[in-house]
Tab-separated table of C-alpha atoms in Angstrom:
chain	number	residue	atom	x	y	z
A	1	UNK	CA	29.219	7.949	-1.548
A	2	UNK	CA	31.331	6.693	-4.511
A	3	UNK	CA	29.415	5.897	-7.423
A	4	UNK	CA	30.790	2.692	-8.898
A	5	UNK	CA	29.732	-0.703	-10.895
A	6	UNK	CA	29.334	-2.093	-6.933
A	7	UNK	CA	26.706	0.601	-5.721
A	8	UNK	CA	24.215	0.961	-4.955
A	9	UNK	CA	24.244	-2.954	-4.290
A	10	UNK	CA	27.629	-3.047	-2.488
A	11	UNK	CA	26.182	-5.404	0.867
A	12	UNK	CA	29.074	-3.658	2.936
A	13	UNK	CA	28.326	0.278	1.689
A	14	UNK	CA	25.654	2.056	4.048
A	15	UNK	CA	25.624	5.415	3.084
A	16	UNK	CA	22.598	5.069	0.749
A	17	UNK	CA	20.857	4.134	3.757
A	18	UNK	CA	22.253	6.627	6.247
A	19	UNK	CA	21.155	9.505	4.123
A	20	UNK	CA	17.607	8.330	4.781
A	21	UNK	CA	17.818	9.018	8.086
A	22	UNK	CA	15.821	6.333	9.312
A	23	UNK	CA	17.275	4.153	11.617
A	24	UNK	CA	17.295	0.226	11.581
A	25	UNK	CA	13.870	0.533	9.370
A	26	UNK	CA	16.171	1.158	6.494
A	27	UNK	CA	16.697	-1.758	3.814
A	28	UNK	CA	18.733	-1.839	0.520
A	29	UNK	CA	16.440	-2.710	-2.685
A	30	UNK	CA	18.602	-6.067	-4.020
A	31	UNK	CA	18.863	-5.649	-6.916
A	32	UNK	CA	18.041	-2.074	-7.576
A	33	UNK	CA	14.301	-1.837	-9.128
A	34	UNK	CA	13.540	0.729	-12.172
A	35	UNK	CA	10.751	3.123	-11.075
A	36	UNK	CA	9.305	5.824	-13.255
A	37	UNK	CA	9.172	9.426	-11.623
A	38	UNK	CA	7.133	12.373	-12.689
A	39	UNK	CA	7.615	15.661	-11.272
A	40	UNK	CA	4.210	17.047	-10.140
A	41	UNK	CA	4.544	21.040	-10.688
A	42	UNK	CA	5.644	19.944	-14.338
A	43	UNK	CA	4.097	17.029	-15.179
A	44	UNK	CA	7.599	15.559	-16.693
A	45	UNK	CA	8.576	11.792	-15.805
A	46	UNK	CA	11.963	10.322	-16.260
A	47	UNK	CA	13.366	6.700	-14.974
A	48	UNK	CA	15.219	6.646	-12.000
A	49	UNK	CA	16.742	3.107	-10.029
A	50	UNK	CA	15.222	2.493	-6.527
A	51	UNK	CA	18.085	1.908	-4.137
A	52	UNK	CA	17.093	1.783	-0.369
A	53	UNK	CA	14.108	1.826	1.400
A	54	UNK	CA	12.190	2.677	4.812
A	55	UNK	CA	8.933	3.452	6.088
A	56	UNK	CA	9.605	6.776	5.952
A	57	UNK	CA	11.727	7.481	2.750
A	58	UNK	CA	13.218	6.331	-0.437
A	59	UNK	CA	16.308	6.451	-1.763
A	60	UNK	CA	16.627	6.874	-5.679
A	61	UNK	CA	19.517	7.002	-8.573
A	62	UNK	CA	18.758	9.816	-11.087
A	63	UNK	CA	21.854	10.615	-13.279
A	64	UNK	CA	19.941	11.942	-15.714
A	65	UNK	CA	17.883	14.610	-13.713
A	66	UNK	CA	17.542	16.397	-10.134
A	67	UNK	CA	14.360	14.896	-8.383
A	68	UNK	CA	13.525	17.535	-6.308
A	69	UNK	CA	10.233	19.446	-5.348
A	70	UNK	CA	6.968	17.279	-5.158
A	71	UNK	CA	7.444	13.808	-6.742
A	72	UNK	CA	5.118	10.912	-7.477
A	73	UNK	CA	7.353	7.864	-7.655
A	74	UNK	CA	5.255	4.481	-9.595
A	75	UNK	CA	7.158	1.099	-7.635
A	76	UNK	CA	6.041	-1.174	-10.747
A	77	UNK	CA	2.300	-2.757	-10.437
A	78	UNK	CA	1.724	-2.018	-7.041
A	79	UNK	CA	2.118	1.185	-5.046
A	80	UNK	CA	2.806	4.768	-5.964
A	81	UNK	CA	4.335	6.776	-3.464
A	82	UNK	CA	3.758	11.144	-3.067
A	83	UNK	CA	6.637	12.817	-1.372
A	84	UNK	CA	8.712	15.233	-1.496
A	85	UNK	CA	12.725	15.110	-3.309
A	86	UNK	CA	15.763	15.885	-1.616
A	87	UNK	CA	19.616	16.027	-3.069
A	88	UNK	CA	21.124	12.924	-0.626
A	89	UNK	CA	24.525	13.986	-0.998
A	90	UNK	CA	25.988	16.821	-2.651
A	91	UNK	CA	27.989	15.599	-5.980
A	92	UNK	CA	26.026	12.308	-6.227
A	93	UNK	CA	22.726	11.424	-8.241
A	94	UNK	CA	21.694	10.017	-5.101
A	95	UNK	CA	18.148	11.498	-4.063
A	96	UNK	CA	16.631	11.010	-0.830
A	97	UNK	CA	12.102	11.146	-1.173
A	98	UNK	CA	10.570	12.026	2.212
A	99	UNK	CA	7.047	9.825	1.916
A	100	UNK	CA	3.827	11.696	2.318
A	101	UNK	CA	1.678	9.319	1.428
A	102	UNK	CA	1.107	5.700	-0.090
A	103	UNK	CA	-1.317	5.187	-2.965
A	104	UNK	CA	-2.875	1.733	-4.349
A	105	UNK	CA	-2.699	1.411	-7.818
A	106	UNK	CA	-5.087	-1.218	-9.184
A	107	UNK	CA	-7.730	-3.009	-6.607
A	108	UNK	CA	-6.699	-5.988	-4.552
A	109	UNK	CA	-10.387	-6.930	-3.085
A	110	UNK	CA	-13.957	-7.873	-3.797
A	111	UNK	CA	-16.135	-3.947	-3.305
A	112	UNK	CA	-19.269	-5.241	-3.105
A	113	UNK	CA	-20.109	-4.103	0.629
A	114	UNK	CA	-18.229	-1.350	0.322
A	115	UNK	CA	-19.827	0.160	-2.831
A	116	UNK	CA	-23.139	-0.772	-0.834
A	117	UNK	CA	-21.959	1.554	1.599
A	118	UNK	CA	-21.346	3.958	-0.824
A	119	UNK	CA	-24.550	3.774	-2.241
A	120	UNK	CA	-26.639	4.458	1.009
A	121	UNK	CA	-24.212	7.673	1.169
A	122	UNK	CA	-24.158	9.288	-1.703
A	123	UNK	CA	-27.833	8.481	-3.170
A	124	UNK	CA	-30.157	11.541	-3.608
A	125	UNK	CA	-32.749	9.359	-2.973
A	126	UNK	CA	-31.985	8.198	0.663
A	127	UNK	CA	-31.452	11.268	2.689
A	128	UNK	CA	-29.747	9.797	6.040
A	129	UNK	CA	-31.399	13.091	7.624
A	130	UNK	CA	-34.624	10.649	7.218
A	131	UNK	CA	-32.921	7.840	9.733
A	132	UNK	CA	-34.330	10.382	12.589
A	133	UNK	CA	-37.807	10.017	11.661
A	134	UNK	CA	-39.087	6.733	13.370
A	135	UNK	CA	-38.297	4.798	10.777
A	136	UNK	CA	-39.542	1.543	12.481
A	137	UNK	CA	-43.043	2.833	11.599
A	138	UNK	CA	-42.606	3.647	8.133
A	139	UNK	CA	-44.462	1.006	5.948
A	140	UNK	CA	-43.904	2.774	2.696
A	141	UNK	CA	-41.192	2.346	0.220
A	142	UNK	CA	-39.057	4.951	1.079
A	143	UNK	CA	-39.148	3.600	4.594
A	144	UNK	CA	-38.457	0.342	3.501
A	145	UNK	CA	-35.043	1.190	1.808
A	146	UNK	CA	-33.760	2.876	4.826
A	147	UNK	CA	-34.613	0.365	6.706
A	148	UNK	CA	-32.704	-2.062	4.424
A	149	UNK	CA	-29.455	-0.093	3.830
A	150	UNK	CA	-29.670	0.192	8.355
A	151	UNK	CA	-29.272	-3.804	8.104
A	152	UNK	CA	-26.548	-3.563	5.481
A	153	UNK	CA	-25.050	-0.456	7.541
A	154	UNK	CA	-25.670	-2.951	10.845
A	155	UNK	CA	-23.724	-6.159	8.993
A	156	UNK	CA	-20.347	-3.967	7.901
A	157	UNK	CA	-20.211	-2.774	11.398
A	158	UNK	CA	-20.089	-6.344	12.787
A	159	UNK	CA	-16.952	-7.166	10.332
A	160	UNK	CA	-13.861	-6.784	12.696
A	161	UNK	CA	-11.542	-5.995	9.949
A	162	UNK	CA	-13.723	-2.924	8.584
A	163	UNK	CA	-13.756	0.655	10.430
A	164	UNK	CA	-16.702	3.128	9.903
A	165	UNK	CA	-16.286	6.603	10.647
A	166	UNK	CA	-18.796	9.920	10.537
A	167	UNK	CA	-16.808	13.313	10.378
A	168	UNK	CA	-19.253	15.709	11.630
A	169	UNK	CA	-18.612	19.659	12.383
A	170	UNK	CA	-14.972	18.730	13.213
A	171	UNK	CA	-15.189	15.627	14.786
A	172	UNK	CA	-14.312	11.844	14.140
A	173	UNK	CA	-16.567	9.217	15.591
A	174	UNK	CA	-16.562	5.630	14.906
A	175	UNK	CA	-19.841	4.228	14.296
A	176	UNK	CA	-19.820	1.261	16.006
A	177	UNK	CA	-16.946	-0.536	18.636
A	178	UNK	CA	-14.172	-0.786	16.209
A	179	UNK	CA	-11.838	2.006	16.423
A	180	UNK	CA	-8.653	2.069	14.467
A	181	UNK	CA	-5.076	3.630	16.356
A	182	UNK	CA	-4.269	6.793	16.298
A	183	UNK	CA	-2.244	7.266	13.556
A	184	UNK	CA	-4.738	6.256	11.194
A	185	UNK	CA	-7.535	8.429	12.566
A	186	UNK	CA	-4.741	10.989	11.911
A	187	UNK	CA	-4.844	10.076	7.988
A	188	UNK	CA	-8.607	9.839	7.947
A	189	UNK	CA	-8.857	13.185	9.163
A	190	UNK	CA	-6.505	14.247	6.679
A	191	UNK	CA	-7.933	12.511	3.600
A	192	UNK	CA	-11.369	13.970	4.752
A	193	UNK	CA	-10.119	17.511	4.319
A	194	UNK	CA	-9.119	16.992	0.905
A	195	UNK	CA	-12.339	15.242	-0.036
A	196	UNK	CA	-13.982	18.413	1.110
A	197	UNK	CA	-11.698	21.032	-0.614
A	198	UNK	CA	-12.453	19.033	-3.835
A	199	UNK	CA	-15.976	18.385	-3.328
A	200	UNK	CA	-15.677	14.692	-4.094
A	201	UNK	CA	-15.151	11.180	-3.027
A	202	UNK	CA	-11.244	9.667	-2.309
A	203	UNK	CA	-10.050	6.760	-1.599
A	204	UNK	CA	-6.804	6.108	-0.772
A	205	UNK	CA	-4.428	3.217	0.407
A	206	UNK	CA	-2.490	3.692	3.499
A	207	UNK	CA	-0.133	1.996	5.604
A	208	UNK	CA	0.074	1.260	9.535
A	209	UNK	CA	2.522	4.022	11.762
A	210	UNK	CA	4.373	0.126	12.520
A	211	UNK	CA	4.480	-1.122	9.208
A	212	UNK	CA	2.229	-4.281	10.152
A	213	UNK	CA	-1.067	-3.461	8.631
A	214	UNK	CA	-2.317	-1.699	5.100
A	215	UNK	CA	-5.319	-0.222	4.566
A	216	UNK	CA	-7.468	1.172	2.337
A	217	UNK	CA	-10.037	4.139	3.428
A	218	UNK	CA	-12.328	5.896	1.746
A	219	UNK	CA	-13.659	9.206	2.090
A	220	UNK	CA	-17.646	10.265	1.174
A	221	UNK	CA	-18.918	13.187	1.237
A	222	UNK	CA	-22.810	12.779	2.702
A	223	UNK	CA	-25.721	15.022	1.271
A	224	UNK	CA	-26.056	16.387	4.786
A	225	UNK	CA	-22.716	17.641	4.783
A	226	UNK	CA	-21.024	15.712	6.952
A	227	UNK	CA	-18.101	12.836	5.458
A	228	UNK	CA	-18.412	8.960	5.569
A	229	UNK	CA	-15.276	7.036	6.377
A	230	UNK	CA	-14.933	3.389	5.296
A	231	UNK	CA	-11.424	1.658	6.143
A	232	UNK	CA	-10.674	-2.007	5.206
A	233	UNK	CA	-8.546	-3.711	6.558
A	234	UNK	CA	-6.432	-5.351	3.720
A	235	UNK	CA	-3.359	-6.890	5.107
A	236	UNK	CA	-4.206	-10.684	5.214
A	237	UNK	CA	-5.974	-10.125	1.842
A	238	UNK	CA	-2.131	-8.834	0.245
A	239	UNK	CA	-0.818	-11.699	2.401
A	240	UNK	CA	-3.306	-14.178	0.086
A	241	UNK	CA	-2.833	-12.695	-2.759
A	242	UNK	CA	0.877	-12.711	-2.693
A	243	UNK	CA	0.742	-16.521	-1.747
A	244	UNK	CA	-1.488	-16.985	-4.552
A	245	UNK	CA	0.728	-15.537	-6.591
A	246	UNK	CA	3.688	-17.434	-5.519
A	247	UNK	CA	1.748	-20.714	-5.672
A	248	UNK	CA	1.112	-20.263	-9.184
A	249	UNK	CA	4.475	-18.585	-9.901
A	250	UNK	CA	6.263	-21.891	-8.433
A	251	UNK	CA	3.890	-23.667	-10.636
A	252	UNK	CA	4.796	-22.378	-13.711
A	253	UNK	CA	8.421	-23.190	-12.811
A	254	UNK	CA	8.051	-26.641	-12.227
A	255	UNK	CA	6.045	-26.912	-15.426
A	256	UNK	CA	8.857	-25.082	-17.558
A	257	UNK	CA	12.223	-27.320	-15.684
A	258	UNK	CA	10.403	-30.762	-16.533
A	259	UNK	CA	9.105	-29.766	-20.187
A	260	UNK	CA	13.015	-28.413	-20.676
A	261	UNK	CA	14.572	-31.554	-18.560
A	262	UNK	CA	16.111	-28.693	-15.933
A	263	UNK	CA	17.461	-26.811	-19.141
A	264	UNK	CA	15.072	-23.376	-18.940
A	265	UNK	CA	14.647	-22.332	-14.790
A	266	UNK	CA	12.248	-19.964	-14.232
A	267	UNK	CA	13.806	-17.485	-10.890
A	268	UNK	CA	13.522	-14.338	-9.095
A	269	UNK	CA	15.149	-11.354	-9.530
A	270	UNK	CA	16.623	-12.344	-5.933
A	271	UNK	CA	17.641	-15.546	-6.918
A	272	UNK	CA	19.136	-14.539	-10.303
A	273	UNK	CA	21.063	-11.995	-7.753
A	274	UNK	CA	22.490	-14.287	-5.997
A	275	UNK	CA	24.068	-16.364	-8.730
A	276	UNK	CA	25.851	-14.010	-10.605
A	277	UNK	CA	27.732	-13.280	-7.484
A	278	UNK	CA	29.271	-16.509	-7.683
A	279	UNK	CA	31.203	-15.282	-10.630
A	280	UNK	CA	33.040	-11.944	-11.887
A	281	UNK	CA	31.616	-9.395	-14.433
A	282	UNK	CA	34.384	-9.835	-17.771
A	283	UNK	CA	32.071	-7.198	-19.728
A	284	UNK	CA	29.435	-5.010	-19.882
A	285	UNK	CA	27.620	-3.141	-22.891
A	286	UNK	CA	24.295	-1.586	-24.163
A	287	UNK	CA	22.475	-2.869	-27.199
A	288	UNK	CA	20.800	0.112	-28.995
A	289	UNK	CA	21.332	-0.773	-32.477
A	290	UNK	CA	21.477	-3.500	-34.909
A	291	UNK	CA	25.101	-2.507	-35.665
A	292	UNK	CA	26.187	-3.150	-32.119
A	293	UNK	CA	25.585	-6.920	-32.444
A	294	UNK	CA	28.781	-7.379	-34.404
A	295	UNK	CA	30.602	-5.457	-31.979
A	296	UNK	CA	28.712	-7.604	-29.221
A	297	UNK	CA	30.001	-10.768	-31.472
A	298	UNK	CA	33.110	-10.050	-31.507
A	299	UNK	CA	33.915	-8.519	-27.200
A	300	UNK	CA	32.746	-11.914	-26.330
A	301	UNK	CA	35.041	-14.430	-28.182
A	302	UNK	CA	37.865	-12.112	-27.982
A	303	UNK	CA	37.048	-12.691	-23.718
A	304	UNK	CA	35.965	-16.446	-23.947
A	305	UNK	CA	38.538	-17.805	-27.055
A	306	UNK	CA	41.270	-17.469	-23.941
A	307	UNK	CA	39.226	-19.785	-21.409
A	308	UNK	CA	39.701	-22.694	-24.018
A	309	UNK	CA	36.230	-22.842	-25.677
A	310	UNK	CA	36.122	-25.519	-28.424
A	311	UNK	CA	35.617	-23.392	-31.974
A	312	UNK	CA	32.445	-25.528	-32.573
A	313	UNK	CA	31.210	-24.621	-29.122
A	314	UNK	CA	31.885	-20.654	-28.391
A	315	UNK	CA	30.221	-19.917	-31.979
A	316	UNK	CA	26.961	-21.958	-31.123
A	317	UNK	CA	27.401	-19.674	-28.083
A	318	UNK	CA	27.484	-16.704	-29.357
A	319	UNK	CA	24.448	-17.492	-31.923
A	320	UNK	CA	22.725	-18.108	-28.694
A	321	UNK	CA	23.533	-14.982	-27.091
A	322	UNK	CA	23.193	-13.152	-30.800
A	323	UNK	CA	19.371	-14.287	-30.843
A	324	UNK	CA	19.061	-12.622	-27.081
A	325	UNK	CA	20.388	-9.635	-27.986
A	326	UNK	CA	18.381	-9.570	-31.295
A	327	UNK	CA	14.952	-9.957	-28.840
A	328	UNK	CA	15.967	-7.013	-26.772
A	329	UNK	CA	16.040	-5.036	-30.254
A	330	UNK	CA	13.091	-6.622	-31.932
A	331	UNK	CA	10.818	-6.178	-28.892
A	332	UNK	CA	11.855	-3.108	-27.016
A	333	UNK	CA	14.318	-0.051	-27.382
A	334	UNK	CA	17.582	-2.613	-26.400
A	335	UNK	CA	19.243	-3.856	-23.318
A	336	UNK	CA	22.315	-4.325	-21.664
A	337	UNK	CA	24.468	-7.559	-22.413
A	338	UNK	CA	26.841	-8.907	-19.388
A	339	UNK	CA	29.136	-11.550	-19.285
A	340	UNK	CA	30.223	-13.331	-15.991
A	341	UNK	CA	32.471	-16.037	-15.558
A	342	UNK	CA	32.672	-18.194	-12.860
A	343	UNK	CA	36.116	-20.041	-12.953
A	344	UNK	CA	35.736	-22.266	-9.890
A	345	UNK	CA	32.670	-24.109	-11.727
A	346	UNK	CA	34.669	-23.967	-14.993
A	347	UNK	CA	31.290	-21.854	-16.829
A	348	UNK	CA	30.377	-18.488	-18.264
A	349	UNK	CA	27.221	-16.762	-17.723
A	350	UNK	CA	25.594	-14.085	-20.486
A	351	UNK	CA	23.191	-11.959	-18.955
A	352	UNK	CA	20.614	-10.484	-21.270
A	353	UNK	CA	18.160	-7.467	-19.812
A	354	UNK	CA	15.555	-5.658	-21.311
A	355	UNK	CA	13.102	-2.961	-19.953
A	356	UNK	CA	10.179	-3.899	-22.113
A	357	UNK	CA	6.896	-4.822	-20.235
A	358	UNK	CA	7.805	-8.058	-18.990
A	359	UNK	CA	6.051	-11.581	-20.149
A	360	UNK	CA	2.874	-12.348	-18.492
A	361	UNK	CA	3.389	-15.506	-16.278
A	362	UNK	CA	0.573	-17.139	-18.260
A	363	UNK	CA	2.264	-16.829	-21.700
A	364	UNK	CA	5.411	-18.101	-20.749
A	365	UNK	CA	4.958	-21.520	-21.530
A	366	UNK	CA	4.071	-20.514	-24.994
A	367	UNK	CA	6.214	-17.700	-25.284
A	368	UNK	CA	9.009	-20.022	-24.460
A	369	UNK	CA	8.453	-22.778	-25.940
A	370	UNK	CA	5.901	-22.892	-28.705
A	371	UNK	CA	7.127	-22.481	-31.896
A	372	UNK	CA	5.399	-19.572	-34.174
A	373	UNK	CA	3.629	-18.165	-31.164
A	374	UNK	CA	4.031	-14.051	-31.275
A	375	UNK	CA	2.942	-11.716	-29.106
A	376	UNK	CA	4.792	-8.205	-28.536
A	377	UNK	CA	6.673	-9.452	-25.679
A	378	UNK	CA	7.429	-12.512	-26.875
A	379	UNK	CA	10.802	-13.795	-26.800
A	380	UNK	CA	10.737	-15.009	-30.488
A	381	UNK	CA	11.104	-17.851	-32.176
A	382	UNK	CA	15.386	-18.064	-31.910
A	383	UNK	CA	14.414	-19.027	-28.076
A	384	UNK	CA	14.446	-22.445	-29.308
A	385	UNK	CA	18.441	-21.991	-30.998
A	386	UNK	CA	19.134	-20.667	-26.949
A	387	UNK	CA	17.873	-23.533	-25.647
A	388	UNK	CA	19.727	-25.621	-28.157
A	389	UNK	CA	22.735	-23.863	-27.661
A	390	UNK	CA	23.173	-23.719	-24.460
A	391	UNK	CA	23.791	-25.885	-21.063
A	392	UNK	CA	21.075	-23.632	-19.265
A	393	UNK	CA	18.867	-20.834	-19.321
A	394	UNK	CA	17.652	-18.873	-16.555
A	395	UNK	CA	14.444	-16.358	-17.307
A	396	UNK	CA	12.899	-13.644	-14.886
A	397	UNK	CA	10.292	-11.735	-16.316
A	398	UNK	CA	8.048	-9.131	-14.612
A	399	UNK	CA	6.482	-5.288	-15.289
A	400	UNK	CA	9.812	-3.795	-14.890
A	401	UNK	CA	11.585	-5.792	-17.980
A	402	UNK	CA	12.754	-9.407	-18.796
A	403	UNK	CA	16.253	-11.144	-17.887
A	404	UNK	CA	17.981	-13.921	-19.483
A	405	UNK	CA	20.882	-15.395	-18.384
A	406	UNK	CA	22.434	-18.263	-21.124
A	407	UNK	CA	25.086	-20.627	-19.432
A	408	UNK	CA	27.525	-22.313	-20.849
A	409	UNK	CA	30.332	-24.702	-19.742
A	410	UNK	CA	33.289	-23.950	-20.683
A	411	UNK	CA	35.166	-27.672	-20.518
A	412	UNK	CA	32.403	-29.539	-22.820
């Protein structure tokens, strides 16, 4: 595996995948995502770039450190993954992580039956011991509550998409029709024998043996010493969500081409992919400093003067790009500065990324176009000397950092 500005995101190079030894399941992450890693037995986290992907492993960049031993590895907002590091190929900072498990990080559903569920469990005051004692009879209080959280107990059972599970002297036993497949009554079993050794409730998120469905199961230990398994199925509810998401996403974008008349488009990290491949990479450099600006300044008119820029033009350019460079600075620890030109459409292309915290999709409006308005990720008032400046702007912003890309033609 050659290390090289075209890899890991070379279409045509496989050996990032290979190494993860997973057949046709493997998939190349385009572009390559920034994940932070920390190394459990130590506690220390570093960056690392995720590369390739299956349902079995990862495949990760680390030239700064080995990843090996027991890893956590955070993919942005949404799942963190446990495994275990590897060295992919001897010589490379390519590092292959064997997953062990899948964990949710924030919720994604509505708990309210489930913490019901909960409740009945782990409540000193409703023994489930008691269930065996005629309650039908029982006109008291006490008799009344268990008789209640039976009918709430009854009503999750009925809900197709939720599995209920006693783990009792070494045995799993649905309670109730549903039954889940195998190899998720192999991870209940497992998360049950860690909520045991710790004495305490888990919950976990976990995903189908085919890849189809995601879960998320909790384990509770019961005062009679047995363990109460609730799994929810998720899957459609991610589905929503994620269309939700996109609806409002593509909403924002509309909102953002008309106010700009098609000047500022708002893309994915896909999409903004795909068009710099239309064009080659001229330059490349890190902005860590105020000083490097000037040096910044002055790489890209010595590369665009030649391309036949009008005087007036390329420096209104290179204000614009100035001011991007100056946000990377002003509202994070820098970026990286690329320039890209695409001859056949007679253009250049200055892309601008930072690994701050993103913009969140609501502020961008604001951030973008309101004069005065400040927040720390905001991309500053000289957005409006961009936007001035230049024939286009495209924007991605999300957890893992913002990019800008200013484009300019080079024949106006």
């Amino acid at each position: 595996m050659i290390v090289c500005e075209q890899c890991p995101d070379n279409p045509d190079c496989c050996n990032c995948l290979l190494e993860l030894r997973s057949g046709g399941s493997a998939q190349k992450v385009l572009p390559p995502r920034k994940v932070k890693v920390t190394e459990l037995a130590t506690m220390e986290t570093s960056q690392a770039q995720l590369v390739a992907v299956s349902r079995t492993a990862i495949g990760l960049l680390s030239s700064t450190r080995q990843l090996l031993g027991r890893l956590e590895v955070e993919l942005a907002f949404d799942f963190r993954i446990i495994g275990s590091g590897l060295q992919g190929i001897n010589g490379v900072p390519y590092h292959v992580v064997d997953i062990e498990k899948v964990l949710r990080k924030e919720e994604v559903l509505e708990r309210l039956l489930l913490e019901e569920f909960h409740t009945w469990h782990m409540s000193s005051e409703l023994d489930p011991t008691d269930v065996l004692h005629n309650w039908k009879d029982r006109d008291d209080e006490r008799g009344r509550l268990i008789k209640q959280e039976l009918q709430k107990l009854s009503i999750l059972r009925q809900i197709e998409t939720i599995f209920l599970y006693l783990f009792d002297a070494g045995h799993l036993r649905p309670l109730g029709s549903n039954r889940a497949d195998p190899d998720v009554e192999r991870e209940m079993r497992r998360l049950v024998g860690e909520a045991i050794i710790h004495g305490s409730s888990l919950r976990e998120q976990i995903v189908s043996q085919d890849g189809k469905k995601v879960f998320d199961m909790y384990a509770s230990i019961l005062p009679d010493q047995t363990c109460g398994i609730a799994l929810i199925d998720v899957t459609t509810v991610i589905a929503e969500e994620r269309k939700r998401k996109r609806r409002e996403w593509e909403n924002y974008r509309d909102i953002l081409g008309v106010v700009t008349s098609g000047k500022l488009l708002l893309l994915s990290d896909e999409e903004l992919f795909c068009l710099l491949r239309e064009g080659h990479r001229s330059l490349a450099m890190d902005i860590q400093a105020p000083e490097d600006l000037a040096l910044l300044r002055r790489s890209f008119k010595s590369t665009l003067e030649p391309l036949g820029f009008a005087a007036t033009r390329l420096l209104h350019f290179l204000v614009a790009v100035n001011e991007a460079a100056s946000n990377t600075l002003k509202h994070g620890s820098g970026g990286t500065i690329m320039l890209y030109i695409v001859p056949d459409q007679q253009l250049c292309r200055a892309v601008i990324h930072d690994q701050g915290q993103g913009i969140l999709l609501e502020d961008l409006p604001r951030a973008t176009l309101q004069q005065g308005f400040s927040t720390q990720n905001s991309l500053g008032a000289g957005f409006h000397v961009m936007l001035q400046y230049c024939d286009r702007i495209y924007l991605s912003s999300t957890a893992a950092g913002t990019k800008l890309i200013l484009e300019c033609v080079l024949t106006s």
